[in-house]
């Protein structure tokens, strides 16, 4: 004989909201990926798979740029909390600025990354692998910049290295200077 456990009416409804909360919370933690399907402007739906344009503030997502992309909006790109920007065999011409916050990551592989004027604040990780990285303006590196047969070129401004810049490659300062703290 199967015996039912006694439940009051209130107990039956407590588990449903908890289940719903956990389901919605886990869905919000899952990463959303954005992938280019053709060259174009960052803000153009035709540049992105399924027309889904990524935000300029990337968190808990991977943005893969496999085609030449231009950000001409004047809006800075910010990488935060597991936000990853991957430039693979393409050019990212970001005519605005870029900030890599703690937990953010920029990876350039066989690519060219061009970052416009302003201060590039890096508290995360930037990897330049067989790539060229150009910055017009100041760089404050409190995180990690890894060079893997890559070149980081500062066109103008000051390169403040308070973190780690390492690997095989070059750091070139065309106009300005570099400080290692």
Coordinates of C-alpha atoms in Angstrom, one line a residue:
X1 CA 0.0 0.0 0.0
X2 CA 1.3 3.4 -1.0
X3 CA 0.9 6.0 1.7
X4 CA 0.7 9.7 0.7
X5 CA 2.8 12.2 2.7
X6 CA 0.7 14.9 4.2
X7 CA 1.2 18.4 2.6
X8 CA -0.5 21.5 3.5
X9 CA -1.8 23.7 0.7
X10 CA 0.9 26.3 1.4
X11 CA 3.7 23.7 0.9
X12 CA 2.5 22.7 -2.6
X13 CA 2.9 26.3 -3.9
X14 CA 6.2 27.1 -2.3
X15 CA 8.1 24.7 -4.6
X16 CA 6.7 26.0 -7.9
X17 CA 8.0 29.6 -7.4
X18 CA 11.4 28.3 -6.4
X19 CA 11.6 26.0 -9.4
X20 CA 10.5 28.9 -11.7
X21 CA 13.1 31.2 -10.2
X22 CA 15.9 28.6 -10.5
X23 CA 14.9 28.0 -14.1
X24 CA 14.9 31.7 -15.1
X25 CA 18.1 32.3 -13.2
X26 CA 20.0 29.5 -14.9
X27 CA 18.7 30.7 -18.3
X28 CA 20.1 34.2 -17.6
X29 CA 23.5 32.7 -16.8
X30 CA 23.9 30.9 -20.0
X31 CA 26.1 32.6 -22.5
X32 CA 24.7 34.0 -25.7
X33 CA 27.1 33.9 -28.7
X34 CA 27.2 36.3 -31.6
X35 CA 29.0 35.4 -34.8
X36 CA 29.6 37.5 -38.0
X37 CA 28.3 36.2 -41.3
X38 CA 29.5 38.9 -43.5
X39 CA 31.7 42.1 -43.4
X40 CA 29.9 45.2 -42.3
X41 CA 29.2 47.7 -39.5
X42 CA 28.9 46.4 -35.9
X43 CA 25.3 47.8 -35.7
X44 CA 24.0 46.3 -38.9
X45 CA 21.9 43.1 -38.5
X46 CA 23.2 41.8 -41.8
X47 CA 26.7 41.5 -40.3
X48 CA 25.5 39.0 -37.6
X49 CA 24.1 35.5 -37.6
X50 CA 20.3 35.6 -37.4
X51 CA 20.4 39.4 -37.5
X52 CA 21.2 39.4 -33.7
X53 CA 23.4 42.5 -33.1
X54 CA 25.5 42.3 -29.9
X55 CA 25.5 45.0 -27.4
X56 CA 28.5 47.3 -27.1
X57 CA 28.8 46.1 -23.5
X58 CA 29.6 42.4 -23.7
X59 CA 29.1 40.3 -20.6
X60 CA 28.5 36.6 -20.2
X61 CA 28.8 36.2 -24.0
X62 CA 31.2 35.4 -26.8
X63 CA 31.3 37.7 -29.8
X64 CA 33.2 36.0 -32.7
X65 CA 34.3 38.3 -35.5
X66 CA 35.3 36.2 -38.5
X67 CA 34.7 39.0 -41.1
X68 CA 35.9 42.6 -41.3
X69 CA 33.8 44.7 -38.9
X70 CA 33.8 48.5 -38.3
X71 CA 32.3 50.2 -35.2
X72 CA 31.6 53.7 -36.5
X73 CA 28.9 54.4 -33.9
X74 CA 31.1 56.4 -31.5
X75 CA 30.1 54.0 -28.7
X76 CA 32.9 52.3 -26.7
X77 CA 33.1 48.5 -26.6
X78 CA 33.3 47.2 -23.0
X79 CA 34.1 43.6 -22.1
X80 CA 33.0 42.5 -18.6
X81 CA 32.2 39.4 -16.6
X82 CA 33.0 36.5 -18.9
X83 CA 32.6 38.8 -21.9
X84 CA 34.8 37.6 -24.7
X85 CA 35.6 39.3 -28.0
X86 CA 37.3 37.0 -30.5
X87 CA 38.7 38.4 -33.8
X88 CA 39.7 35.5 -36.1
X89 CA 41.4 36.2 -39.4
X90 CA 39.6 39.5 -39.8
X91 CA 39.9 43.2 -39.1
X92 CA 38.1 45.0 -36.3
X93 CA 38.2 48.7 -36.9
X94 CA 36.8 50.1 -33.7
X95 CA 36.7 53.9 -34.4
X96 CA 35.8 54.5 -30.8
X97 CA 37.5 53.1 -27.7
X98 CA 37.7 49.7 -26.0
X99 CA 37.8 48.8 -22.3
X100 CA 38.5 45.3 -21.0
X101 CA 37.2 45.1 -17.4
X102 CA 38.0 42.4 -14.8
X103 CA 36.7 39.1 -16.2
X104 CA 36.7 40.4 -19.8
X105 CA 38.9 39.0 -22.6
X106 CA 39.9 40.1 -26.1
X107 CA 41.5 37.5 -28.3
X108 CA 43.0 38.4 -31.7
X109 CA 44.2 35.5 -33.9
X110 CA 45.7 36.2 -37.3
X111 CA 43.8 39.4 -37.1
X112 CA 44.1 43.2 -37.1
X113 CA 42.6 45.2 -34.3
X114 CA 42.4 49.0 -34.6
X115 CA 41.2 50.9 -31.5
X116 CA 40.4 54.6 -31.8
X117 CA 41.2 57.6 -29.5
X118 CA 40.7 57.6 -25.8
X119 CA 42.1 55.5 -22.9
X120 CA 42.1 51.8 -23.3
X121 CA 41.7 50.5 -19.7
X122 CA 42.7 46.8 -19.5
X123 CA 41.8 45.1 -16.2
X124 CA 41.2 41.7 -17.9
X125 CA 43.2 39.8 -20.6
X126 CA 44.2 40.8 -24.1
X127 CA 45.8 38.1 -26.3
X128 CA 47.5 39.1 -29.6
X129 CA 48.3 35.9 -31.5
X130 CA 50.0 36.3 -34.9
X131 CA 48.1 39.6 -35.1
X132 CA 48.6 43.4 -35.2
X133 CA 46.9 45.6 -32.5
X134 CA 46.9 49.3 -33.1
X135 CA 45.9 51.9 -30.4
X136 CA 45.5 55.6 -30.9
X137 CA 45.6 57.1 -27.4
X138 CA 46.6 56.1 -23.9
X139 CA 46.8 52.5 -22.6
X140 CA 46.4 51.6 -18.9
X141 CA 47.2 48.0 -18.4
X142 CA 46.3 46.7 -15.0
X143 CA 45.6 43.2 -16.3
X144 CA 47.4 40.9 -18.8
X145 CA 48.5 41.5 -22.3
X146 CA 49.9 38.4 -23.9
X147 CA 51.8 38.5 -27.2
X148 CA 52.1 35.3 -29.2
X149 CA 54.1 36.4 -32.2
X150 CA 52.0 39.5 -32.2
X151 CA 52.6 43.2 -32.3
X152 CA 51.0 45.9 -30.1
X153 CA 51.5 49.4 -31.6
X154 CA 50.8 52.6 -29.7
X155 CA 50.3 55.2 -32.4
X156 CA 50.2 58.1 -29.9
X157 CA 49.9 58.4 -26.1
X158 CA 51.3 56.8 -23.1
X159 CA 51.5 53.0 -22.5
X160 CA 51.2 52.6 -18.7
X161 CA 52.0 49.0 -17.8
X162 CA 50.9 48.3 -14.2
X163 CA 50.1 44.7 -14.9
X164 CA 51.8 42.1 -17.1
X165 CA 52.9 42.4 -20.7
X166 CA 54.6 39.3 -21.8
X167 CA 55.3 36.8 -24.6
X168 CA 57.0 36.8 -27.9
X169 CA 56.3 39.8 -30.1
X170 CA 56.7 43.5 -30.0
X171 CA 55.5 46.6 -28.3
X172 CA 56.0 49.6 -30.5
X173 CA 55.5 53.2 -29.5
X174 CA 55.3 55.5 -32.5
X175 CA 54.4 58.7 -30.7
X176 CA 54.5 59.0 -26.9
X177 CA 56.2 56.7 -24.4
X178 CA 55.9 53.6 -22.3
X179 CA 56.1 53.3 -18.5
X180 CA 56.5 50.1 -16.7
X181 CA 55.4 50.2 -13.0

